[in-house]
């Protein structure tokens, strides 16, 4: 970068005739954005005329009065007529139901971390709700359920985003008029106001995204006060906020990445400071590892600890967890009265120990291609088609249930007989239907008809409670099933069969022997044998860390499976390119005349202005790079730092929250853009702040006044899509600026 007085082109001999400098007439080497101090503090000092005591008071206390006004307006826009619609709206059907599970303490499974849903459950508890309502989409709320209170609870998180935006803009050193603009844009963003009014996770996700950004900005401004108490406080608050935002949705990892990039850059700069003692550098590294890695991890794990602690009863999500975990839930049938050791003749269910694994399953339907034999899958729902009998191999002689008890041992060669159809678990050199590199697994023959391709060797891998690996025990023993003829291993991965296989998990015989592949691990989940005494499965506890890892990998696997279904048309889904330009919205409920209708659509000025600012900021940076290369010295170090931290990092935040949705294969909706929109708003604030900083004060007020008016007017124009549209939807035909805005069913004639 150029020196403080002169600017040199790269590659020039600074002591010779090749030296080039640019003397800008009337230029003092700074653009005046930050070099002259924080202008949002000094704005009031520019006028030399005396001020009345009231104006002085308002000016001196603006940092309290302005956010208070914004907050009151925010609570109004988020809560006005919030209970108007008495039906389950949009994803309230999901998250309200999850809240019910916490109140009934029933274990459930979802792709999102638990904090937001626990807060939904808390809102229900505070509302006096008992968890009995099923939250079916479009169904009317019962009189005894105070759904309005639950919505108000959620709306508080959305309302508090406005003062957070205000204080974040101040920490980014925007001038006062810009701080107001940023806060007003968040306040008057119709989509933020709409989505905050329902029992959803999005208001909480936005809230903790805003808190993380605010804490990061505050921490950055304290860099010259390293290791002082205030510095530690904001470091820890940043870490806590990161843990919370990641505990709502994994989208929180994007703002975490932004903070991580900032931290890596900060430490790299400190590493290059040769004057800094090594002990101090090590202390900086250790502080950030503890504050920005350890604390978020503890917060994230603690939420799962509370999640497991509350959900002690058997529920609809049991099958996603390990058998040992399920056996410790109250009211479960898993392991109930099951004998401990498995013997020949025992009837049992086999659980795949891969993350989110299901139960070994078969049904009378056959493969439409390949062998055409009876299908083998993995299935999470518990039914009789999951039951299997352990039989000896054919060379061991005929088996009778009257024979003396013989326990199943490590390295035994066995047959597995499907209890419902009587067929043998079988594999052969036929390619699996989806994973062509593996062998197909099927059901074939019966107790008397079959061949050596019905034989499987039991290989015990581990036992959760017993060092003796010679026997196979219910719940605790992990074993693999090796095909005795082909040498392949029974495996249930993460691939789902097409509709002909009922979308169940493909089960194959994998040729490659990978001893660490948990998807080839199996355990006996439920076990019946009248000759053996019942065991006590609750005597064995599943370790928290193991359950934590298992659940998170299952969540990841299920999340990756949320891809568009080619067999179904999703009218609510949208593409990533449609979001910044406000190409589409989203109907949150039925559109008939008797339903209060809500439409997720943003404020056009906020969306289009913020999207344009991203391109403008890129041109601005390019302009200054060209000017610098040509030898102009018009930016002070303070100006560069302001562009760096108040401009570039919001753009980084936008890219981190936007680009993943452009490359991921999962189904996407307009609300996935809302966290990214916040960073686009901050970028818009920076651009307006930068281009107006040298203008006359009256012109600045004029420009900002116009912007304030447009933002507020458009919010008011589209207010009904926020507060609810009653009656014939065609009354709002004037709001349907584009055919892709499905606010009305058709344009009026």
C-alpha positions in Angstrom: 0.0 0.0 0.0 1.2 3.5 -0.7 2.9 5.6 2.0 1.2 8.3 4.1 2.3 11.2 1.9 3.0 9.8 -1.5 1.8 6.9 -3.6 4.2 4.6 -5.5 3.4 2.3 -8.3 4.5 -1.3 -7.9 7.8 -2.1 -9.4 9.1 1.5 -9.5 12.5 2.5 -8.2 11.6 4.8 -5.3 15.0 6.5 -5.3 15.3 7.1 -9.0 13.7 8.8 -11.9 11.1 6.1 -12.2 9.4 7.4 -9.1 5.8 8.5 -9.8 3.7 10.5 -7.5 0.3 12.1 -7.7 -0.3 15.4 -6.0 -4.1 15.7 -5.8 -5.0 19.4 -5.5 -6.7 20.2 -2.2 -6.4 16.6 -1.1 -5.1 15.9 2.4 -4.4 12.2 1.9 -7.7 11.0 3.4 -11.2 10.7 2.1 -12.5 11.7 5.5 -14.5 8.6 6.2 -12.8 7.6 9.3 -9.5 9.4 9.5 -11.1 12.4 11.1 -12.7 10.3 13.8 -15.9 8.6 14.3 -18.3 10.9 12.5 -21.4 9.3 13.9 -20.2 10.8 17.2 -19.2 14.2 15.8 -22.1 14.8 13.5 -23.7 17.0 16.1 -20.6 19.2 16.4 -20.7 20.5 12.8 -23.3 23.1 13.4 -22.1 26.2 15.1 -25.5 27.6 15.9 -26.7 27.2 19.5 -29.1 24.4 20.2 -32.1 24.3 22.6 -31.8 22.1 25.7 -34.3 19.6 24.2 -32.3 19.2 21.0 -29.1 18.8 23.0 -30.6 16.2 25.2 -31.9 14.2 22.2 -28.6 14.5 20.5 -26.6 13.4 23.5 -28.9 10.5 24.3 -29.6 9.4 20.7 -27.8 6.0 21.3 -30.6 5.2 23.8 -33.6 7.0 22.3 -33.2 5.9 18.7 -32.9 2.2 19.4 -35.7 2.4 21.9 -38.0 3.9 19.2 -36.9 1.3 16.7 -37.5 -1.5 19.2 -41.0 -0.3 20.0 -41.8 -0.1 16.3 -40.3 -3.5 15.8 -42.5 -5.1 18.5 -45.5 -3.5 16.8 -44.7 -4.7 13.3 -44.0 -8.2 14.5 -46.9 -8.6 16.9 -49.8 -6.5 15.5 -52.7 -8.9 14.9 -50.4 -11.8 15.5 -53.2 -14.1 16.6 -55.5 -13.3 13.7 -55.1 -16.6 12.0 -56.3 -19.4 14.2 -54.9 -22.3 12.1 -51.6 -24.1 11.9 -49.7 -22.1 9.4 -46.9 -23.4 7.2 -44.0 -25.0 9.1 -45.8 -24.5 12.4 -46.9 -28.1 11.6 -43.4 -29.2 12.2 -41.9 -27.0 14.9 -45.1 -26.8 17.0 -45.2 -30.6 16.9 -41.6 -30.8 18.0 -42.4 -28.5 20.9 -45.2 -30.9 21.9 -42.7 -33.7 22.1 -40.7 -31.8 24.7 -43.8 -31.2 26.8 -44.6 -34.9 26.6 -40.9 -35.8 26.9 -41.1 -38.1 23.9 -37.9 -38.7 21.9 -38.2 -37.5 18.2 -35.8 -37.0 15.3 -35.3 -33.9 13.2 -32.5 -32.6 10.9 -32.0 -29.4 13.0 -30.2 -29.1 16.3 -32.5 -28.8 19.4 -32.1 -25.3 20.9 -34.8 -23.6 18.8 -37.3 -26.4 19.3 -36.6 -26.5 23.0 -37.5 -22.8 23.1 -40.7 -23.6 21.2 -41.4 -26.2 23.9 -40.6 -23.6 26.5 -43.1 -21.2 25.0 -45.8 -23.9 25.1 -45.0 -24.7 28.7 -45.3 -21.0 29.6 -48.6 -20.8 27.7 -50.0 -23.7 29.8 -50.0 -26.1 26.8 -49.9 -29.9 27.6 -48.5 -31.1 24.3 -51.6 -33.0 23.2 -52.3 -31.1 20.0 -50.9 -32.7 16.8 -50.3 -29.5 14.8 -51.7 -30.8 11.6 -51.2 -28.3 8.8 -54.2 -26.1 8.3 -56.0 -27.4 11.3 -57.6 -24.9 13.7 -56.0 -24.5 17.1 -58.1 -25.8 20.0 -59.4 -23.2 22.5 -57.2 -24.5 25.3 -54.0 -23.9 23.4 -52.8 -20.3 23.7 -51.1 -20.2 20.3 -51.0 -16.4 20.4 -48.6 -16.5 23.3 -46.4 -19.0 21.6 -46.3 -16.8 18.5 -45.5 -13.7 20.6 -42.7 -15.6 22.3 -41.2 -16.3 18.8 -41.8 -12.8 17.6 -39.7 -11.4 20.4 -36.6 -12.8 18.8 -37.5 -11.2 15.5 -38.3 -7.9 17.1 -34.9 -7.8 18.9 -33.1 -8.1 15.6 -33.8 -4.4 15.0 -31.9 -2.9 17.9 -29.1 -5.4 17.3 -28.9 -4.1 13.7 -28.7 -0.6 15.1 -25.9 -1.3 17.5 -24.0 -3.4 14.9 -24.1 -0.5 12.5 -22.6 1.8 15.2 -19.8 -0.7 15.9 -19.1 -0.8 12.2 -18.5 3.0 12.5 -21.3 4.0 10.2 -22.5 7.6 10.6 -25.7 8.2 12.5 -27.9 8.6 9.4 -26.6 5.3 8.1 -27.2 3.6 11.4 -30.8 4.7 11.2 -31.0 3.5 7.6 -29.7 0.0 8.5 -32.1 -0.3 11.5 -35.0 1.0 9.4 -34.3 -1.5 6.6 -34.4 -4.4 9.1 -37.5 -2.9 10.8 -39.4 -2.5 7.5 -38.3 -5.7 5.8 -41.6 -7.4 5.2 -40.3 -10.9 5.1 -38.5 -10.5 8.4 -41.7 -9.2 10.0 -43.9 -12.0 8.5 -41.7 -14.9 9.3 -41.2 -13.7 12.9 -45.0 -13.9 13.6 -45.3 -17.7 13.6 -44.0 -20.7 15.6 -40.9 -21.2 13.5 -37.1 -21.4 14.0 -36.3 -18.6 11.6 -36.7 -15.6 14.0 -34.4 -17.4 16.5 -31.9 -18.1 13.7 -31.9 -14.5 12.6 -31.6 -13.3 16.2 -28.5 -15.3 17.0 -27.0 -14.5 13.6 -27.5 -10.8 14.5 -26.0 -11.3 18.0 -23.0 -13.1 16.6 -22.4 -10.3 14.1 -22.8 -7.7 16.8 -20.5 -9.4 19.2 -17.9 -9.9 16.5 -18.0 -6.2 15.6 -17.8 -5.2 19.2 -14.9 -7.5 19.8 -13.1 -6.1 16.8 -13.3 -2.5 18.1 -11.6 -3.7 21.3 -8.4 -4.9 19.6 -6.3 -2.2 21.3 -7.6 -3.4 24.7 -6.5 -7.0 24.4 -6.8 -9.1 27.6 -8.7 -6.4 29.4 -12.0 -7.5 31.1 -14.2 -6.0 28.5 -12.2 -7.7 25.7 -12.7 -11.1 27.5 -16.4 -10.4 27.9 -17.0 -9.8 24.2 -14.7 -12.7 23.2 -16.8 -15.1 25.3 -20.1 -13.6 24.2 -19.1 -14.1 20.6 -18.3 -17.7 21.4 -21.6 -18.2 23.3 -23.5 -16.7 20.4 -21.8 -18.9 17.9 -22.7 -21.9 20.0 -26.4 -20.8 20.1 -26.7 -20.0 16.4 -25.3 -23.4 15.5 -27.7 -25.0 18.0 -30.7 -23.5 16.1 -29.8 -24.5 12.6 -26.5 -25.6 10.9 -26.8 -22.4 8.8 -25.1 -20.9 11.8 -21.9 -22.5 10.6 -21.8 -19.8 7.9 -21.5 -16.8 10.3 -19.1 -19.0 12.3 -17.0 -19.3 9.2 -17.0 -15.5 8.8 -15.8 -15.1 12.4 -13.2 -17.8 11.7 -11.9 -16.0 8.7 -11.6 -12.8 10.7 -9.8 -14.6 13.5 -7.4 -16.3 11.1 -6.5 -13.0 9.5 -6.2 -11.3 12.9 -3.8 -14.0 14.2 -1.8 -13.9 11.0 -1.3 -10.2 11.3 -0.2 -10.7 14.9 2.2 -13.4 13.8 3.8 -11.0 11.4 4.3 -8.4 14.2 7.9 -9.1 15.1 7.7 -6.7 18.1 5.0 -8.9 19.8 6.5 -11.2 22.4 6.0 -14.9 21.7 4.2 -15.4 25.0 1.7 -12.7 24.1 1.2 -14.2 20.6 0.6 -17.6 22.2 -1.9 -16.1 24.6 -3.8 -14.6 21.7 -4.0 -18.0 20.0 -5.0 -19.7 23.2 -7.7 -17.1 24.0 -9.3 -17.5 20.6 -9.1 -21.3 20.7 -10.9 -21.3 24.1 -13.3 -18.4 23.4 -14.2 -19.2 19.7 -13.8 -22.9 19.6 -14.1 -24.5 23.0 -17.0 -22.4 24.3 -19.1 -22.8 21.1 -18.5 -26.5 21.2 -19.5 -26.7 24.9 -22.7 -24.6 24.3 -23.6 -26.8 21.3 -23.1 -30.1 23.2 -24.9 -28.8 26.3 -28.0 -28.2 24.2 -27.9 -31.9 23.2 -27.3 -32.9 26.8 -30.5 -31.0 27.8 -32.2 -32.5 24.7 -31.5 -36.1 25.9 -32.3 -35.2 29.5 -35.8 -34.0 28.7 -36.7 -36.6 26.1 -36.8 -39.7 28.3 -39.8 -41.4 26.9 -40.0 -43.5 23.8 -41.3 -41.5 20.8 -41.4 -41.4 17.0 -37.7 -40.8 16.6 -36.4 -43.8 18.5 -35.3 -45.8 15.4 -32.7 -43.2 14.4 -30.7 -43.9 17.6 -28.7 -46.9 18.7 -30.4 -49.9 20.2 -28.8 -49.3 23.6 -30.0 -45.7 23.6 -33.5 -46.9 22.8 -33.5 -49.5 25.5 -33.0 -46.8 28.1 -36.1 -44.8 27.0 -39.2 -45.2 29.2 -42.0 -47.1 27.5 -39.9 -48.7 24.8 -40.2 -52.3 23.6 -36.6 -52.4 22.5 -34.8 -55.0 24.6 -37.8 -55.4 26.9 -37.6 -58.9 28.6 -35.0 -59.8 25.9 -32.6 -62.6 27.0 -29.0 -61.4 27.2 -27.2 -64.1 25.1 -28.4 -65.0 21.6 -29.0 -68.7 20.8 -29.9 -70.7 17.8 -33.6 -70.6 17.3 -33.9 -67.1 18.7 -36.1 -64.6 16.9 -34.6 -61.2 16.8 -34.4 -57.8 15.0 -31.0 -56.7 13.6 -30.2 -53.0 13.9 -27.6 -51.5 11.5 -25.1 -49.5 13.6 -24.4 -46.9 11.0 -25.4 -43.4 11.9 -29.2 -43.3 11.6 -29.2 -46.9 10.6 -32.5 -48.9 10.4 -33.6 -52.5 11.0 -32.8 -55.4 8.6 -36.1 -55.8 6.7 -37.7 -57.8 4.0 -41.2 -58.0 2.3 -42.9 -60.0 -0.3 -42.1 -57.5 -3.1 -39.3 -58.5 -5.4 -36.6 -56.6 -7.3 -37.8 -55.4 -10.6 -34.4 -56.1 -12.1 -31.4 -58.2 -11.3 -32.3 -61.5 -9.7 -36.0 -60.7 -9.3 -35.9 -62.3 -5.9 -37.5 -60.9 -2.7 -36.2 -57.5 -1.6 -33.9 -56.9 1.4 -33.8 -53.3 2.8 -33.2 -51.4 6.0 -36.3 -49.8 7.5 -36.8 -47.5 10.5 -40.4 -48.4 11.2 -40.9 -51.3 13.6 -43.1 -54.1 12.2 -43.1 -57.9 12.0 -41.1 -57.8 8.7 -38.0 -56.9 10.7 -38.0 -60.3 12.5 -35.4 -63.0 11.8 -34.6 -66.5 13.1 -31.0 -67.6 13.8 -30.4 -71.0 12.2 -27.3 -73.1 11.9 -25.8 -73.6 8.5 -26.9 -76.5 6.3 -23.8 -78.6 7.0 -24.6 -78.6 10.7 -27.5 -80.9 10.3 -31.2 -80.4 10.7 -32.2 -77.9 13.4 -35.1 -78.5 15.9 -36.4 -76.0 18.5 -36.5 -78.9 20.9 -32.7 -79.3 20.8 -30.7 -78.1 23.8 -29.8 -74.4 23.9 -26.7 -73.6 21.9 -25.5 -70.0 22.0 -24.4 -68.1 19.0 -20.6 -67.6 19.0 -18.0 -65.5 17.2 -17.0 -67.0 13.8 -20.1 -69.2 13.7 -21.5 -69.8 10.2 -25.3 -69.3 10.3 -28.4 -68.8 8.3 -30.9 -66.0 8.9 -34.5 -66.9 8.1 -37.1 -64.2 7.5 -39.9 -64.8 10.1 -42.8 -63.6 7.9 -41.9 -65.3 4.6 -39.6 -68.1 5.7 -36.9 -67.3 3.1 -33.1 -67.2 3.7 -31.0 -64.1 3.7 -29.0 -64.6 0.5 -26.4 -63.0 -1.7 -25.0 -63.8 -5.1 -22.9 -62.3 -7.9 -25.6 -60.0 -9.2 -25.1 -56.3 -9.0 -27.0 -54.4 -6.4 -29.9 -52.2 -7.8 -28.3 -48.8 -7.1 -24.8 -49.4 -5.8 -23.6 -51.5 -8.8 -20.2 -52.3 -7.3 -21.8 -54.3 -4.5 -23.5 -57.6 -4.7 -27.3 -57.8 -4.4 -28.8 -59.2 -1.2 -32.1 -60.9 -1.4 -34.4 -63.5 0.3 -34.4 -66.9 -1.4 -35.6 -70.4 -0.8 -36.9 -71.6 2.5 -35.8 -73.7 5.5 -35.2 -76.7 3.4 -34.5 -75.3 0.0 -31.3 -73.3 -0.5 -27.6 -73.4 -1.0 -24.3 -72.3 0.5 -25.0 -68.7 -0.6 -27.4 -68.6 2.4 -24.5 -68.8 4.8 -23.1 -65.9 6.8 -20.1 -65.9 9.2 -20.6 -63.9 12.4 -17.6 -61.7 13.2 -17.8 -60.0 16.6 -16.3 -56.5 16.5 -16.9 -55.1 20.0 -19.1 -55.3 23.1 -20.2 -52.2 24.9 -20.1 -53.7 28.4 -18.3 -57.0 28.2 -14.7 -57.8 27.4 -15.6 -61.4 26.4 -16.3 -61.3 22.6 -17.0 -65.0 22.3 -20.8 -64.6 22.5 -23.3 -62.5 20.7 -25.3 -60.5 23.3 -28.5 -58.4 22.9 -28.0 -54.7 22.4 -24.3 -54.6 23.4 -22.5 -56.8 20.9 -21.5 -55.2 17.5 -20.8 -57.8 14.8 -20.4 -58.1 11.1 -22.0 -60.6 8.7 -19.5 -62.0 6.2 -20.9 -63.9 3.3 -19.2 -67.3 3.6 -19.0 -68.0 -0.2 -18.4 -64.5 -1.7 -16.4 -62.9 1.2 -18.5 -59.7 1.0 -20.1 -58.0 4.0 -23.7 -57.2 4.7 -24.0 -53.4 4.5 -26.8 -50.8 4.8 -25.5 -47.4 3.8 -27.2 -44.1 3.1 -28.6 -44.8 -0.4 -32.4 -45.0 -0.7 -34.2 -47.3 -3.2 -36.6 -45.8 -5.7 -40.4 -45.9 -5.2 -40.5 -49.6 -6.1 -38.5 -50.2 -2.9 -40.7 -47.8 -0.9 -37.7 -45.4 -0.6 -36.2 -47.7 2.0 -32.4 -48.0 2.5 -30.6 -50.1 0.0 -28.9 -53.1 1.6 -26.0 -54.7 -0.2 -23.1 -57.1 0.2 -20.0 -54.9 -0.1 -16.9 -56.6 -1.7 -14.3 -54.4 0.0 -13.4 -55.3 3.5 -13.3 -52.1 5.6 -13.2 -53.1 9.3 -13.9 -49.5 10.4 -17.0 -49.2 8.2 -19.8 -48.8 10.8 -22.4 -49.4 8.1 -21.3 -53.1 8.1 -21.9 -53.3 11.9 -25.0 -54.9 13.3 -26.4 -55.6 16.7 -29.4 -57.5 18.0 -32.0 -55.0 19.1 -35.0 -57.1 20.2 -34.7 -60.8 21.1 -37.2 -63.5 21.9 -36.4 -67.0 23.1 -38.7 -68.8 25.6 -35.9 -71.1 26.7 -33.8 -68.2 28.0 -34.3 -65.9 31.0 -35.1 -62.3 30.4 -32.4 -59.7 30.8 -32.4 -56.1 32.0 -31.3 -53.8 29.2 -31.7 -50.7 31.4 -28.7 -51.9 33.3 -26.5 -50.8 30.4 -26.2 -47.1 29.6 -25.3 -45.6 26.3 -22.5 -43.0 26.6 -23.5 -39.4 26.0 -20.6 -38.6 23.6 -21.5 -41.7 21.5 -25.1 -40.7 21.4 -24.2 -37.1 20.5 -22.0 -38.1 17.6 -24.5 -40.7 16.4 -27.4 -38.2 16.4 -25.4 -35.5 14.6 -24.3 -37.8 11.8 -27.8 -39.1 11.4 -29.0 -35.4 11.2 -26.3 -34.8 8.5 -27.3 -37.9 6.6 -31.0 -37.0 6.7 -30.3 -33.3 5.7 -28.4 -34.5 2.7 -31.3 -36.6 1.7 -33.6 -33.5 1.4 -33.3 -33.4 -2.3 -36.1 -32.4 -4.8 -38.4 -35.4 -5.4 -38.7 -35.8 -9.2 -42.0 -37.6 -8.6 -43.6 -34.6 -6.9 -44.1 -31.0 -7.7 -43.2 -28.5 -4.9 -44.9 -25.2 -5.7 -43.3 -23.6 -2.7 -39.7 -24.3 -3.6 -37.5 -21.8 -5.4 -34.0 -21.4 -6.9 -31.1 -19.4 -5.3 -30.9 -16.9 -8.2 -34.5 -15.8 -7.6 -33.9 -14.6 -4.1 -31.7 -11.5 -4.3 -33.9 -10.0 -7.1 -37.1 -10.8 -5.3 -38.4 -12.9 -8.2 -40.7 -15.0 -6.1 -42.4 -15.2 -2.8 -44.1 -18.0 -0.8 -47.7 -18.7 0.1 -47.7 -19.8 3.8 -51.2 -21.2 3.8 -54.3 -22.0 1.8 -55.5 -19.2 -0.5 -59.2 -19.6 -0.1 -61.4 -16.7 0.9 -62.1 -18.1 4.4 -58.4 -18.3 5.4 -56.3 -15.4 6.7 -53.5 -15.4 4.1 -49.8 -14.6 4.5 -47.3 -14.2 1.8 -43.5 -14.3 2.3 -42.2 -11.4 0.2 -39.5 -8.9 0.9 -39.5 -5.1 0.8 -38.6 -4.3 -2.8 -36.4 -1.4 -1.8 -34.5 -3.5 0.7 -34.0 -6.4 -1.6 -33.2 -4.6 -4.8 -31.1 -1.9 -3.1 -29.1 -4.4 -1.1 -28.5 -6.7 -4.1 -27.3 -3.7 -6.2 -25.0 -2.6 -3.4 -23.1 -5.9 -3.6 -22.2 -5.1 -7.2 -21.5 -1.5 -6.5 -19.2 -2.4 -3.6 -17.2 -4.7 -6.0 -16.9 -1.8 -8.4 -15.9 0.5 -5.6 -13.1 -1.7 -4.5 -12.0 -2.2 -8.1 -11.9 1.5 -8.6 -9.6 2.1 -5.6 -7.3 -0.7 -6.6 -6.9 0.9 -10.1 -6.4 4.3 -8.5 -3.8 2.9 -6.1 -2.0 1.1 -9.0 -1.9 4.4 -10.9 -0.1 6.1 -8.0 -3.0 8.0 -6.3 -2.9 8.2 -2.5 -6.4 9.1 -1.5 -7.1 6.6 1.2 -5.6 6.7 4.7 -5.0 3.6 6.7 -8.1 4.3 8.7 -10.1 4.5 5.4 -8.7 1.2 4.3 -9.5 -0.5 7.6 -13.0 0.9 7.4 -13.5 -0.6 3.9 -11.9 -3.8 5.1 -13.9 -4.5 8.2 -17.2 -2.6 7.6 -17.5 -3.3 3.9 -15.6 -6.5 2.9 -16.6 -8.6 5.9 -20.4 -8.0 5.4 -19.8 -9.0 1.7 -18.0 -12.1 2.9 -20.9 -12.8 5.3 -23.3 -12.5 2.4 -21.3 -14.9 0.2 -21.0 -17.5 3.0 -24.7 -17.5 3.6 -25.7 -17.4 -0.1 -23.3 -19.5 -2.1 -23.9 -22.8 -0.3 -27.5 -22.8 -1.3 -26.4 -22.3 -4.9 -24.2 -25.4 -5.0 -26.1 -27.8 -2.6 -28.6 -30.3 -4.1 -31.2 -30.0 -1.4 -34.6 -28.4 -1.9 -34.6 -24.7 -1.2 -37.1 -22.0 -0.2 -37.1 -18.2 -0.1 -36.5 -18.1 3.7 -33.1 -19.7 3.2 -32.0 -16.3 1.9 -32.9 -14.3 5.1 -29.6 -14.5 7.0 -27.7 -13.6 3.8 -30.1 -10.6 3.3 -28.9 -9.1 6.6 -25.3 -8.9 5.3 -26.5 -7.4 2.1 -28.3 -4.7 4.1 -25.1 -3.9 6.0 -23.3 -3.7 2.6 -25.9 -1.3 1.4 -25.4 0.8 4.5 -21.7 0.9 3.9 -22.1 2.0 0.3 -24.6 4.8 1.0 -22.4 5.9 4.0 -19.3 6.0 1.8 -20.7 7.9 -1.2 -22.5 10.5 0.8 -19.7 11.3 3.4 -18.4 14.4 1.6 -21.7 15.8 0.6 -23.2 18.9 2.1 -25.1 18.2 5.3 -28.4 19.3 3.8 -27.9 17.1 0.7 -27.1 14.2 3.0 -30.3 14.7 4.9 -32.2 14.9 1.6 -30.8 11.7 0.3 -31.4 9.8 3.5 -34.8 11.3 3.9 -35.8 9.9 0.5 -34.4 6.5 1.3 -36.2 6.4 4.7 -39.4 7.4 3.0 -39.2 4.8 0.2 -38.4 1.9 2.7 -41.1 2.9 5.1 -43.7 3.5 2.4 -43.1 0.1 0.7 -43.4 -1.7 4.0 -46.7 0.1 4.6 -47.9 -0.6 1.0 -47.3 -4.3 1.5 -48.4 -4.4 5.1 -51.3 -6.8 4.5 -49.1 -9.6 3.4 -47.5 -9.3 6.9 -50.5 -8.6 9.1 -52.8 -11.0 7.2 -55.1 -10.8 4.1 -58.7 -11.5 4.8 -61.4 -12.3 2.2 -61.0 -12.5 -1.6 -57.3 -12.5 -2.5 -58.0 -10.4 -5.6 -58.4 -7.3 -3.4 -54.6 -7.2 -3.3 -54.1 -7.5 -7.1 -52.4 -4.1 -7.0 -49.5 -5.7 -5.1 -48.9 -8.3 -7.8 -46.2 -6.3 -9.6 -45.0 -9.5 -11.4 -46.7 -12.7 -12.4 -44.2 -14.7 -10.3 -45.6 -12.9 -7.2 -48.4 -15.2 -6.3 -50.2 -12.8 -4.1 -53.4 -13.2 -6.1 -54.6 -16.1 -8.1 -55.0 -14.0 -11.2 -54.9 -10.4 -12.3 -58.1 -8.5 -12.2 -59.6 -7.7 -15.6 
